[in-house]
Amino acid sequence: MALLTEEQTMLQEQAKSWVNKQAAVKCFRTMRDSGAPNGFTPETWHGMVQMGWTGIIVPEEYGGSGLDYVAFGLVLEETGRQLAASPLFASALVGASALLLGGSPSQKSTWLPKIVDGSAIVTLAVDEGMRHAPESIALKADKAINGFKLTGTKTLVLEGNAATAFVVAARTGRSPGDSKGITLFLIPASLPGVTRRRLKTADSRGYATVEFDGVEVSIDAVLGEVDQGFSVLDALLDRARAGLAAEMLGTAAQSFDMTLSYLKTRVQFGKVIGAFQALAHRAAMLYTDMQMTRSCVEAALQAAQSNAPDVAQLCSLAKCQAAEFLHHMSNELIQMHGGVGMTDEFDAGLYLKRARAVEAIFGNPSFHRRRYAALVGL
């Protein structure tokens, strides 16, 4: 683990304490069982806003604290440990990053303070099928008298059911599969023609399918430049992948801790099962993989903050490694707990379901292995 600054250490300790007390996994279970329509509770979300986490990467001039992605990653790791459901990642990291990377001064001054105070939830609408394919965008944005008219559908939009605005990747030129001809738009959810339908998923979060039926926007809705939006989208997705990898690391780390605790306390054949060499070796390998994942995640967050030349490679590496480790760790969590791990009353199943859902968001391991190979020229 990288050496943290005093400020980062305080933030990490604060996040751990608050999440364990106010948003522990039992709170997620209660939210799930209540059928909360947005996939989170207002109490949890308002608590995170009050903690100041929604302003971590937002500059002070817009009401934020002006910290960095590394600091945000520390908070996301703690929320990932307890499966704390909220728009924190989707809005305060992804939505805020979209504005910081491509927003005009007017867009920033209008929307960033709202993201910080929680009055706006801004989320990215990019994928149109079950697989992550940002270059295959087909949603059309045709030129209109006063701007553009958008028609098409986005699916698996994070916090799409609660969002007040969407950063929409649309095609203003070329054909699907071409990175050119893509434009980003900032579209309020209240505009005529915007409809959404909540998706029920295994991890009980607030995903939605969002339809745009002739939604008219002015030229002021464009984030960045017309037809040149892919470079901003690509940079935005990398920051999203790094942050998501940090949350996944937290989910996997908690799965490891739960497993290790069980190995130390479960008695079979007159001794704790962790004393059996086969299980001890498996635990040691999992610990090694966890530390390697942590190194990848920290490198990606640092690269995202400094906009390093190899940021794309490091973010794909982190997302791939975090997804593969979380997949394996969640399997081991179930296996080593045996029959009790299969029951809904035990928390292991909640971690397994979250693992399966989150590993596909913004690119599964296969996507990132191909992307990494292409980036390094293999």
mmCIF file of C-alpha atoms in Angstrom:
data_model
loop_
_atom_site.group_PDB
_atom_site.id
_atom_site.type_symbol
_atom_site.label_atom_id
_atom_site.label_comp_id
_atom_site.label_asym_id
_atom_site.label_seq_id
_atom_site.Cartn_x
_atom_site.Cartn_y
_atom_site.Cartn_z
ATOM 1 C CA MET A 1 0.000 0.000 0.000
ATOM 2 C CA ALA A 2 1.272 3.441 -0.930
ATOM 3 C CA LEU A 3 2.206 5.821 1.873
ATOM 4 C CA LEU A 4 -0.775 8.088 2.489
ATOM 5 C CA THR A 5 -0.603 11.751 3.404
ATOM 6 C CA GLU A 6 -1.965 12.887 6.747
ATOM 7 C CA GLU A 7 -5.040 14.294 5.002
ATOM 8 C CA GLN A 8 -5.664 11.057 3.117
ATOM 9 C CA THR A 9 -5.250 8.990 6.269
ATOM 10 C CA MET A 10 -7.799 11.128 8.096
ATOM 11 C CA LEU A 11 -10.236 10.821 5.194
ATOM 12 C CA GLN A 12 -9.826 7.045 5.098
ATOM 13 C CA GLU A 13 -10.410 6.688 8.837
ATOM 14 C CA GLN A 14 -13.394 9.011 8.670
ATOM 15 C CA ALA A 15 -14.895 7.022 5.799
ATOM 16 C CA LYS A 16 -14.367 3.684 7.536
ATOM 17 C CA SER A 17 -15.972 4.913 10.755
ATOM 18 C CA TRP A 18 -18.981 6.525 9.074
ATOM 19 C CA VAL A 19 -19.702 3.662 6.679
ATOM 20 C CA ASN A 20 -19.453 1.034 9.435
ATOM 21 C CA LYS A 21 -21.856 2.982 11.635
ATOM 22 C CA GLN A 22 -24.258 4.530 9.142
ATOM 23 C CA ALA A 23 -24.150 2.425 5.967
ATOM 24 C CA ALA A 24 -23.085 -1.077 6.951
ATOM 25 C CA VAL A 25 -24.118 -4.061 4.868
ATOM 26 C CA LYS A 26 -27.156 -4.590 7.109
ATOM 27 C CA CYS A 27 -28.405 -1.206 5.871
ATOM 28 C CA PHE A 28 -28.025 -2.382 2.296
ATOM 29 C CA ARG A 29 -29.982 -5.535 3.126
ATOM 30 C CA THR A 30 -32.773 -3.438 4.651
ATOM 31 C CA MET A 31 -32.839 -1.198 1.573
ATOM 32 C CA ARG A 32 -32.985 -4.218 -0.736
ATOM 33 C CA ASP A 33 -35.802 -5.836 1.201
ATOM 34 C CA SER A 34 -37.791 -2.586 1.268
ATOM 35 C CA GLY A 35 -37.808 -2.393 -2.539
ATOM 36 C CA ALA A 36 -36.431 1.165 -2.582
ATOM 37 C CA PRO A 37 -37.243 2.427 -6.114
ATOM 38 C CA ASN A 38 -33.896 4.161 -6.678
ATOM 39 C CA GLY A 39 -31.641 1.452 -5.270
ATOM 40 C CA PHE A 40 -30.489 3.565 -2.310
ATOM 41 C CA THR A 41 -31.993 5.349 0.668
ATOM 42 C CA PRO A 42 -32.159 9.157 0.904
ATOM 43 C CA GLU A 43 -30.722 8.952 4.425
ATOM 44 C CA THR A 44 -27.529 7.256 3.236
ATOM 45 C CA TRP A 45 -27.139 9.644 0.321
ATOM 46 C CA HIS A 46 -27.722 12.775 2.405
ATOM 47 C CA GLY A 47 -25.247 11.496 4.967
ATOM 48 C CA MET A 48 -22.537 11.165 2.318
ATOM 49 C CA VAL A 49 -23.292 14.668 1.050
ATOM 50 C CA GLN A 50 -22.945 16.025 4.586
ATOM 51 C CA MET A 51 -19.623 14.220 4.950
ATOM 52 C CA GLY A 52 -18.358 16.247 1.997
ATOM 53 C CA TRP A 53 -17.576 13.249 -0.193
ATOM 54 C CA THR A 54 -19.537 14.627 -3.151
ATOM 55 C CA GLY A 55 -16.993 17.428 -3.455
ATOM 56 C CA ILE A 56 -13.762 15.453 -3.181
ATOM 57 C CA ILE A 57 -12.556 16.065 -6.758
ATOM 58 C CA VAL A 58 -14.460 19.322 -7.311
ATOM 59 C CA PRO A 59 -12.328 22.490 -7.081
ATOM 60 C CA GLU A 60 -12.952 24.834 -4.160
ATOM 61 C CA GLU A 61 -14.287 27.549 -6.472
ATOM 62 C CA TYR A 62 -17.306 25.327 -7.153
ATOM 63 C CA GLY A 63 -17.872 24.380 -3.535
ATOM 64 C CA GLY A 64 -15.721 21.257 -3.415
ATOM 65 C CA SER A 65 -12.651 20.374 -1.411
ATOM 66 C CA GLY A 66 -10.269 20.137 -4.367
ATOM 67 C CA LEU A 67 -8.678 16.831 -3.406
ATOM 68 C CA ASP A 68 -7.858 14.083 -5.886
ATOM 69 C CA TYR A 69 -8.808 10.690 -7.305
ATOM 70 C CA VAL A 70 -6.569 8.883 -4.839
ATOM 71 C CA ALA A 71 -8.560 10.402 -1.969
ATOM 72 C CA PHE A 72 -11.829 9.493 -3.674
ATOM 73 C CA GLY A 73 -10.568 5.946 -4.133
ATOM 74 C CA LEU A 74 -10.030 5.606 -0.381
ATOM 75 C CA VAL A 75 -13.667 6.506 0.264
ATOM 76 C CA LEU A 76 -14.954 4.205 -2.483
ATOM 77 C CA GLU A 77 -12.947 1.329 -1.052
ATOM 78 C CA GLU A 78 -14.747 1.754 2.269
ATOM 79 C CA THR A 79 -18.193 2.027 0.655
ATOM 80 C CA GLY A 80 -17.353 -1.067 -1.376
ATOM 81 C CA ARG A 81 -16.520 -2.992 1.773
ATOM 82 C CA GLN A 82 -20.053 -2.523 3.106
ATOM 83 C CA LEU A 83 -21.892 -2.517 -0.229
ATOM 84 C CA ALA A 84 -23.112 0.992 0.588
ATOM 85 C CA ALA A 85 -25.509 1.937 -2.201
ATOM 86 C CA SER A 86 -25.651 5.580 -3.297
ATOM 87 C CA PRO A 87 -25.055 7.865 -6.319
ATOM 88 C CA LEU A 88 -21.626 8.803 -4.934
ATOM 89 C CA PHE A 89 -19.630 7.038 -7.629
ATOM 90 C CA ALA A 90 -21.983 7.715 -10.542
ATOM 91 C CA SER A 91 -22.480 11.423 -9.849
ATOM 92 C CA ALA A 92 -19.672 12.780 -7.657
ATOM 93 C CA LEU A 93 -16.934 10.929 -9.536
ATOM 94 C CA VAL A 94 -18.211 10.155 -13.050
ATOM 95 C CA GLY A 95 -20.614 13.063 -13.481
ATOM 96 C CA ALA A 96 -18.235 15.570 -11.922
ATOM 97 C CA SER A 97 -15.341 14.242 -14.014
ATOM 98 C CA ALA A 98 -17.356 14.728 -17.204
ATOM 99 C CA LEU A 99 -17.841 18.392 -16.359
ATOM 100 C CA LEU A 100 -14.227 18.886 -15.283
ATOM 101 C CA LEU A 101 -12.926 17.284 -18.475
ATOM 102 C CA GLY A 102 -15.308 18.733 -21.061
ATOM 103 C CA GLY A 103 -17.612 21.269 -19.459
ATOM 104 C CA SER A 104 -17.733 24.933 -20.385
ATOM 105 C CA PRO A 105 -17.285 27.554 -17.650
ATOM 106 C CA SER A 106 -21.054 28.035 -17.616
ATOM 107 C CA GLN A 107 -21.758 24.307 -17.342
ATOM 108 C CA LYS A 108 -19.257 23.926 -14.531
ATOM 109 C CA SER A 109 -20.592 26.864 -12.526
ATOM 110 C CA THR A 110 -24.166 25.629 -12.987
ATOM 111 C CA TRP A 111 -23.790 21.916 -12.300
ATOM 112 C CA LEU A 112 -20.723 21.295 -10.131
ATOM 113 C CA PRO A 113 -22.111 23.118 -7.050
ATOM 114 C CA LYS A 114 -25.319 21.085 -7.422
ATOM 115 C CA ILE A 115 -23.350 17.853 -7.529
ATOM 116 C CA VAL A 116 -21.503 18.914 -4.384
ATOM 117 C CA ASP A 117 -24.629 19.803 -2.406
ATOM 118 C CA GLY A 118 -26.457 16.710 -3.645
ATOM 119 C CA SER A 119 -29.291 18.609 -5.319
ATOM 120 C CA ALA A 120 -28.262 17.152 -8.694
ATOM 121 C CA ILE A 121 -27.367 13.593 -9.615
ATOM 122 C CA VAL A 122 -25.484 13.621 -12.910
ATOM 123 C CA THR A 123 -24.707 10.250 -14.458
ATOM 124 C CA LEU A 124 -23.190 8.914 -17.673
ATOM 125 C CA ALA A 125 -25.356 7.262 -20.326
ATOM 126 C CA VAL A 126 -23.027 5.490 -22.742
ATOM 127 C CA ASP A 127 -23.853 1.833 -23.418
ATOM 128 C CA GLU A 128 -26.679 0.705 -25.695
ATOM 129 C CA GLY A 129 -26.350 -3.064 -25.353
ATOM 130 C CA MET A 130 -25.346 -5.661 -22.815
ATOM 131 C CA ARG A 131 -21.648 -5.276 -23.649
ATOM 132 C CA HIS A 132 -19.541 -2.188 -23.056
ATOM 133 C CA ALA A 133 -18.683 -0.765 -26.482
ATOM 134 C CA PRO A 134 -18.154 3.015 -26.397
ATOM 135 C CA GLU A 135 -17.142 3.235 -30.056
ATOM 136 C CA SER A 136 -20.358 1.499 -31.165
ATOM 137 C CA ILE A 137 -22.641 4.355 -30.116
ATOM 138 C CA ALA A 138 -25.671 4.576 -32.418
ATOM 139 C CA LEU A 139 -27.976 6.996 -30.557
ATOM 140 C CA LYS A 140 -28.495 9.784 -33.081
ATOM 141 C CA ALA A 141 -28.145 13.493 -32.480
ATOM 142 C CA ASP A 142 -29.430 15.184 -35.630
ATOM 143 C CA LYS A 143 -28.978 18.876 -36.226
ATOM 144 C CA ALA A 144 -32.090 20.930 -35.574
ATOM 145 C CA ILE A 145 -32.971 24.605 -35.963
ATOM 146 C CA ASN A 146 -31.734 25.614 -32.517
ATOM 147 C CA GLY A 147 -29.327 22.781 -31.772
ATOM 148 C CA PHE A 148 -29.803 19.011 -31.868
ATOM 149 C CA LYS A 149 -32.540 16.413 -31.628
ATOM 150 C CA LEU A 150 -31.587 13.142 -29.875
ATOM 151 C CA THR A 151 -33.232 9.809 -30.593
ATOM 152 C CA GLY A 152 -32.203 6.434 -29.235
ATOM 153 C CA THR A 153 -31.837 4.308 -26.113
ATOM 154 C CA LYS A 154 -29.199 3.850 -23.429
ATOM 155 C CA THR A 155 -29.212 0.918 -21.067
ATOM 156 C CA LEU A 156 -27.650 -0.069 -17.755
ATOM 157 C CA VAL A 157 -27.332 3.605 -16.827
ATOM 158 C CA LEU A 158 -25.948 3.856 -13.297
ATOM 159 C CA GLU A 159 -28.412 5.551 -10.940
ATOM 160 C CA GLY A 160 -30.507 6.207 -14.022
ATOM 161 C CA ASN A 161 -33.736 6.023 -12.079
ATOM 162 C CA ALA A 162 -32.743 8.858 -9.732
ATOM 163 C CA ALA A 163 -30.631 11.015 -12.058
ATOM 164 C CA THR A 164 -31.526 14.654 -12.580
ATOM 165 C CA ALA A 165 -29.262 14.952 -15.631
ATOM 166 C CA PHE A 166 -27.468 12.644 -18.048
ATOM 167 C CA VAL A 167 -24.147 12.976 -19.827
ATOM 168 C CA VAL A 168 -25.173 11.330 -23.080
ATOM 169 C CA ALA A 169 -22.754 10.013 -25.686
ATOM 170 C CA ALA A 170 -24.458 10.444 -29.071
ATOM 171 C CA ARG A 171 -23.524 10.087 -32.704
ATOM 172 C CA THR A 172 -23.449 13.307 -34.719
ATOM 173 C CA GLY A 173 -21.416 11.877 -37.592
ATOM 174 C CA ARG A 174 -19.823 8.775 -39.095
ATOM 175 C CA SER A 175 -21.124 5.268 -38.332
ATOM 176 C CA PRO A 176 -21.205 3.056 -35.240
ATOM 177 C CA GLY A 177 -17.759 1.592 -34.643
ATOM 178 C CA ASP A 178 -15.967 4.834 -35.536
ATOM 179 C CA SER A 179 -14.579 6.870 -32.660
ATOM 180 C CA LYS A 180 -15.035 10.041 -34.693
ATOM 181 C CA GLY A 181 -18.444 11.622 -34.969
ATOM 182 C CA ILE A 182 -19.300 11.194 -31.267
ATOM 183 C CA THR A 183 -20.540 14.154 -29.228
ATOM 184 C CA LEU A 184 -21.299 14.434 -25.512
ATOM 185 C CA PHE A 185 -24.437 16.233 -24.339
ATOM 186 C CA LEU A 186 -25.531 17.298 -20.860
ATOM 187 C CA ILE A 187 -29.280 16.662 -20.795
ATOM 188 C CA PRO A 188 -31.635 17.348 -17.869
ATOM 189 C CA ALA A 189 -33.842 14.349 -17.119
ATOM 190 C CA SER A 190 -36.897 16.609 -17.053
ATOM 191 C CA LEU A 191 -36.796 17.474 -20.765
ATOM 192 C CA PRO A 192 -39.725 16.327 -22.927
ATOM 193 C CA GLY A 193 -38.977 13.022 -24.633
ATOM 194 C CA VAL A 194 -36.780 11.602 -21.859
ATOM 195 C CA THR A 195 -38.245 8.460 -20.287
ATOM 196 C CA ARG A 196 -36.661 5.819 -18.129
ATOM 197 C CA ARG A 197 -37.421 2.345 -16.900
ATOM 198 C CA ARG A 198 -35.786 0.839 -13.857
ATOM 199 C CA LEU A 199 -33.935 -2.425 -14.396
ATOM 200 C CA LYS A 200 -34.067 -5.141 -11.755
ATOM 201 C CA THR A 201 -30.600 -6.577 -11.272
ATOM 202 C CA ALA A 202 -28.963 -9.113 -8.991
ATOM 203 C CA ASP A 203 -27.147 -6.436 -7.006
ATOM 204 C CA SER A 204 -30.355 -4.440 -6.320
ATOM 205 C CA ARG A 205 -28.986 -1.090 -7.518
ATOM 206 C CA GLY A 206 -30.681 1.747 -9.413
ATOM 207 C CA TYR A 207 -29.827 0.955 -13.033
ATOM 208 C CA ALA A 208 -32.215 2.134 -15.729
ATOM 209 C CA THR A 209 -32.870 2.042 -19.435
ATOM 210 C CA VAL A 210 -33.250 5.618 -20.676
ATOM 211 C CA GLU A 211 -35.019 6.482 -23.913
ATOM 212 C CA PHE A 212 -34.590 9.716 -25.835
ATOM 213 C CA ASP A 213 -37.475 10.327 -28.216
ATOM 214 C CA GLY A 214 -36.706 13.422 -30.250
ATOM 215 C CA VAL A 215 -35.240 15.265 -27.271
ATOM 216 C CA GLU A 216 -34.372 18.797 -28.370
ATOM 217 C CA VAL A 217 -31.375 20.587 -26.876
ATOM 218 C CA SER A 218 -29.483 23.753 -27.736
ATOM 219 C CA ILE A 219 -25.842 23.943 -28.729
ATOM 220 C CA ASP A 220 -25.137 24.938 -25.120
ATOM 221 C CA ALA A 221 -25.849 21.345 -24.087
ATOM 222 C CA VAL A 222 -22.704 20.092 -25.833
ATOM 223 C CA LEU A 223 -19.850 19.012 -23.552
ATOM 224 C CA GLY A 224 -16.620 19.724 -25.392
ATOM 225 C CA GLU A 225 -16.694 19.881 -29.192
ATOM 226 C CA VAL A 226 -19.156 18.518 -31.718
ATOM 227 C CA ASP A 227 -17.943 15.286 -33.368
ATOM 228 C CA GLN A 228 -14.829 15.286 -31.155
ATOM 229 C CA GLY A 229 -16.323 13.902 -27.964
ATOM 230 C CA PHE A 230 -14.615 10.527 -27.915
ATOM 231 C CA SER A 231 -11.355 11.832 -26.457
ATOM 232 C CA VAL A 232 -13.259 13.321 -23.506
ATOM 233 C CA LEU A 233 -15.401 10.189 -23.212
ATOM 234 C CA ASP A 234 -12.339 7.952 -23.213
ATOM 235 C CA ALA A 235 -10.631 10.005 -20.503
ATOM 236 C CA LEU A 236 -13.869 10.073 -18.507
ATOM 237 C CA LEU A 237 -14.319 6.311 -18.749
ATOM 238 C CA ASP A 238 -10.761 5.723 -17.546
ATOM 239 C CA ARG A 239 -11.385 7.784 -14.430
ATOM 240 C CA ALA A 240 -14.624 5.899 -13.902
ATOM 241 C CA ARG A 241 -12.809 2.571 -14.260
ATOM 242 C CA ALA A 242 -10.138 3.569 -11.761
ATOM 243 C CA GLY A 243 -12.752 4.656 -9.219
ATOM 244 C CA LEU A 244 -14.854 1.556 -9.773
ATOM 245 C CA ALA A 245 -11.770 -0.623 -9.367
ATOM 246 C CA ALA A 246 -11.219 1.003 -5.965
ATOM 247 C CA GLU A 247 -14.769 0.155 -4.915
ATOM 248 C CA MET A 248 -14.314 -3.408 -6.197
ATOM 249 C CA LEU A 249 -11.087 -3.699 -4.212
ATOM 250 C CA GLY A 250 -13.046 -2.794 -1.091
ATOM 251 C CA THR A 251 -15.711 -5.407 -1.827
ATOM 252 C CA ALA A 252 -13.049 -8.048 -2.411
ATOM 253 C CA ALA A 253 -11.060 -7.033 0.683
ATOM 254 C CA GLN A 254 -14.135 -7.379 2.880
ATOM 255 C CA SER A 255 -14.832 -10.772 1.301
ATOM 256 C CA PHE A 256 -11.282 -11.789 2.184
ATOM 257 C CA ASP A 257 -11.637 -10.557 5.775
ATOM 258 C CA MET A 258 -14.901 -12.458 6.199
ATOM 259 C CA THR A 259 -13.287 -15.605 4.839
ATOM 260 C CA LEU A 260 -10.169 -15.273 6.984
ATOM 261 C CA SER A 261 -12.275 -14.758 10.106
ATOM 262 C CA TYR A 262 -14.227 -17.915 9.333
ATOM 263 C CA LEU A 263 -11.042 -19.916 8.775
ATOM 264 C CA LYS A 264 -9.827 -18.820 12.195
ATOM 265 C CA THR A 265 -13.008 -19.716 14.073
ATOM 266 C CA ARG A 266 -14.719 -22.645 12.320
ATOM 267 C CA VAL A 267 -13.752 -25.919 14.028
ATOM 268 C CA GLN A 268 -13.777 -29.229 12.167
ATOM 269 C CA PHE A 269 -12.156 -32.531 13.192
ATOM 270 C CA GLY A 270 -11.025 -30.957 16.439
ATOM 271 C CA LYS A 271 -9.164 -27.954 15.019
ATOM 272 C CA VAL A 272 -9.875 -24.655 13.256
ATOM 273 C CA ILE A 273 -10.119 -25.220 9.514
ATOM 274 C CA GLY A 274 -7.509 -22.537 8.830
ATOM 275 C CA ALA A 275 -4.946 -24.962 10.248
ATOM 276 C CA PHE A 276 -5.446 -27.279 7.301
ATOM 277 C CA GLN A 277 -2.651 -26.683 4.832
ATOM 278 C CA ALA A 278 -4.819 -26.666 1.701
ATOM 279 C CA LEU A 279 -7.030 -23.875 3.024
ATOM 280 C CA ALA A 280 -4.086 -21.942 4.460
ATOM 281 C CA HIS A 281 -2.374 -22.005 1.054
ATOM 282 C CA ARG A 282 -5.533 -20.773 -0.658
ATOM 283 C CA ALA A 283 -5.810 -17.901 1.827
ATOM 284 C CA ALA A 284 -2.166 -16.968 1.267
ATOM 285 C CA MET A 285 -2.649 -16.843 -2.507
ATOM 286 C CA LEU A 286 -5.765 -14.712 -2.110
ATOM 287 C CA TYR A 287 -3.874 -12.272 0.108
ATOM 288 C CA THR A 288 -1.109 -12.018 -2.504
ATOM 289 C CA ASP A 289 -3.652 -11.349 -5.262
ATOM 290 C CA MET A 290 -5.320 -8.713 -3.103
ATOM 291 C CA GLN A 291 -2.080 -6.799 -2.638
ATOM 292 C CA MET A 292 -1.335 -6.962 -6.361
ATOM 293 C CA THR A 293 -4.829 -5.611 -7.054
ATOM 294 C CA ARG A 294 -4.259 -2.793 -4.582
ATOM 295 C CA SER A 295 -1.042 -1.817 -6.366
ATOM 296 C CA CYS A 296 -2.850 -1.728 -9.729
ATOM 297 C CA VAL A 297 -5.706 0.366 -8.347
ATOM 298 C CA GLU A 298 -3.439 2.887 -6.648
ATOM 299 C CA ALA A 299 -1.355 3.277 -9.820
ATOM 300 C CA ALA A 300 -4.494 3.896 -11.884
ATOM 301 C CA LEU A 301 -5.852 6.518 -9.476
ATOM 302 C CA GLN A 302 -2.532 8.321 -9.370
ATOM 303 C CA ALA A 303 -2.295 8.259 -13.176
ATOM 304 C CA ALA A 304 -5.851 9.574 -13.490
ATOM 305 C CA GLN A 305 -5.034 12.474 -11.193
ATOM 306 C CA SER A 306 -1.830 13.442 -12.988
ATOM 307 C CA ASN A 307 -3.175 12.587 -16.461
ATOM 308 C CA ALA A 308 -0.079 10.456 -17.002
ATOM 309 C CA PRO A 309 0.793 9.300 -20.548
ATOM 310 C CA ASP A 310 -0.010 5.694 -19.616
ATOM 311 C CA VAL A 311 -3.279 6.451 -17.830
ATOM 312 C CA ALA A 312 -5.346 4.373 -20.270
ATOM 313 C CA GLN A 313 -3.165 1.291 -19.848
ATOM 314 C CA LEU A 314 -3.105 1.563 -16.060
ATOM 315 C CA CYS A 315 -6.867 2.083 -15.787
ATOM 316 C CA SER A 316 -7.607 -0.921 -17.996
ATOM 317 C CA LEU A 317 -5.107 -2.974 -15.999
ATOM 318 C CA ALA A 318 -6.732 -1.946 -12.709
ATOM 319 C CA LYS A 319 -10.282 -2.645 -13.868
ATOM 320 C CA CYS A 320 -9.306 -6.032 -15.298
ATOM 321 C CA GLN A 321 -7.307 -7.086 -12.247
ATOM 322 C CA ALA A 322 -9.954 -5.882 -9.793
ATOM 323 C CA ALA A 323 -12.711 -7.692 -11.696
ATOM 324 C CA GLU A 324 -10.800 -10.964 -11.882
ATOM 325 C CA PHE A 325 -9.769 -10.874 -8.241
ATOM 326 C CA LEU A 326 -13.263 -9.953 -7.041
ATOM 327 C CA HIS A 327 -14.759 -12.740 -9.157
ATOM 328 C CA HIS A 328 -12.358 -15.294 -7.682
ATOM 329 C CA MET A 329 -12.567 -13.924 -4.134
ATOM 330 C CA SER A 330 -16.368 -13.944 -4.103
ATOM 331 C CA ASN A 331 -16.322 -17.575 -5.266
ATOM 332 C CA GLU A 332 -13.903 -18.473 -2.482
ATOM 333 C CA LEU A 333 -16.052 -16.594 0.029
ATOM 334 C CA ILE A 334 -18.942 -18.909 -0.792
ATOM 335 C CA GLN A 335 -16.866 -22.082 -1.079
ATOM 336 C CA MET A 336 -14.949 -21.744 2.160
ATOM 337 C CA HIS A 337 -18.092 -21.002 4.119
ATOM 338 C CA GLY A 338 -19.718 -24.131 2.768
ATOM 339 C CA GLY A 339 -23.488 -24.513 3.095
ATOM 340 C CA VAL A 340 -24.041 -21.382 5.177
ATOM 341 C CA GLY A 341 -22.502 -19.319 2.376
ATOM 342 C CA MET A 342 -25.389 -20.292 0.109
ATOM 343 C CA THR A 343 -28.105 -18.891 2.369
ATOM 344 C CA ASP A 344 -29.628 -15.464 1.834
ATOM 345 C CA GLU A 345 -29.465 -14.780 5.572
ATOM 346 C CA PHE A 346 -25.672 -14.780 5.343
ATOM 347 C CA ASP A 347 -24.013 -11.763 3.679
ATOM 348 C CA ALA A 348 -21.743 -13.760 1.346
ATOM 349 C CA GLY A 349 -24.429 -13.958 -1.325
ATOM 350 C CA LEU A 350 -24.794 -10.170 -1.395
ATOM 351 C CA TYR A 351 -21.084 -9.835 -2.141
ATOM 352 C CA LEU A 352 -21.237 -12.484 -4.853
ATOM 353 C CA LYS A 353 -24.148 -10.740 -6.595
ATOM 354 C CA ARG A 354 -22.438 -7.361 -6.461
ATOM 355 C CA ALA A 355 -19.257 -8.919 -7.833
ATOM 356 C CA ARG A 356 -21.025 -10.381 -10.852
ATOM 357 C CA ALA A 357 -22.753 -7.114 -11.678
ATOM 358 C CA VAL A 358 -19.887 -4.691 -11.180
ATOM 359 C CA GLU A 359 -17.247 -6.683 -13.048
ATOM 360 C CA ALA A 360 -19.060 -5.936 -16.326
ATOM 361 C CA ILE A 361 -19.603 -2.197 -15.777
ATOM 362 C CA PHE A 362 -17.442 -0.016 -18.057
ATOM 363 C CA GLY A 363 -15.808 -3.097 -19.562
ATOM 364 C CA ASN A 364 -15.340 -6.683 -18.413
ATOM 365 C CA PRO A 365 -11.887 -8.332 -18.178
ATOM 366 C CA SER A 366 -12.003 -9.492 -21.806
ATOM 367 C CA PHE A 367 -12.678 -5.927 -22.977
ATOM 368 C CA HIS A 368 -9.768 -4.562 -20.969
ATOM 369 C CA ARG A 369 -7.322 -7.284 -21.966
ATOM 370 C CA ARG A 370 -7.996 -6.463 -25.628
ATOM 371 C CA ARG A 371 -7.765 -2.731 -24.966
ATOM 372 C CA TYR A 372 -4.548 -3.059 -22.991
ATOM 373 C CA ALA A 373 -2.963 -5.191 -25.724
ATOM 374 C CA ALA A 374 -3.919 -2.637 -28.367
ATOM 375 C CA LEU A 375 -2.602 0.278 -26.302
ATOM 376 C CA VAL A 376 0.811 -1.304 -25.800
ATOM 377 C CA GLY A 377 1.007 -2.480 -29.396
ATOM 378 C CA LEU A 378 0.596 -6.223 -28.934
#
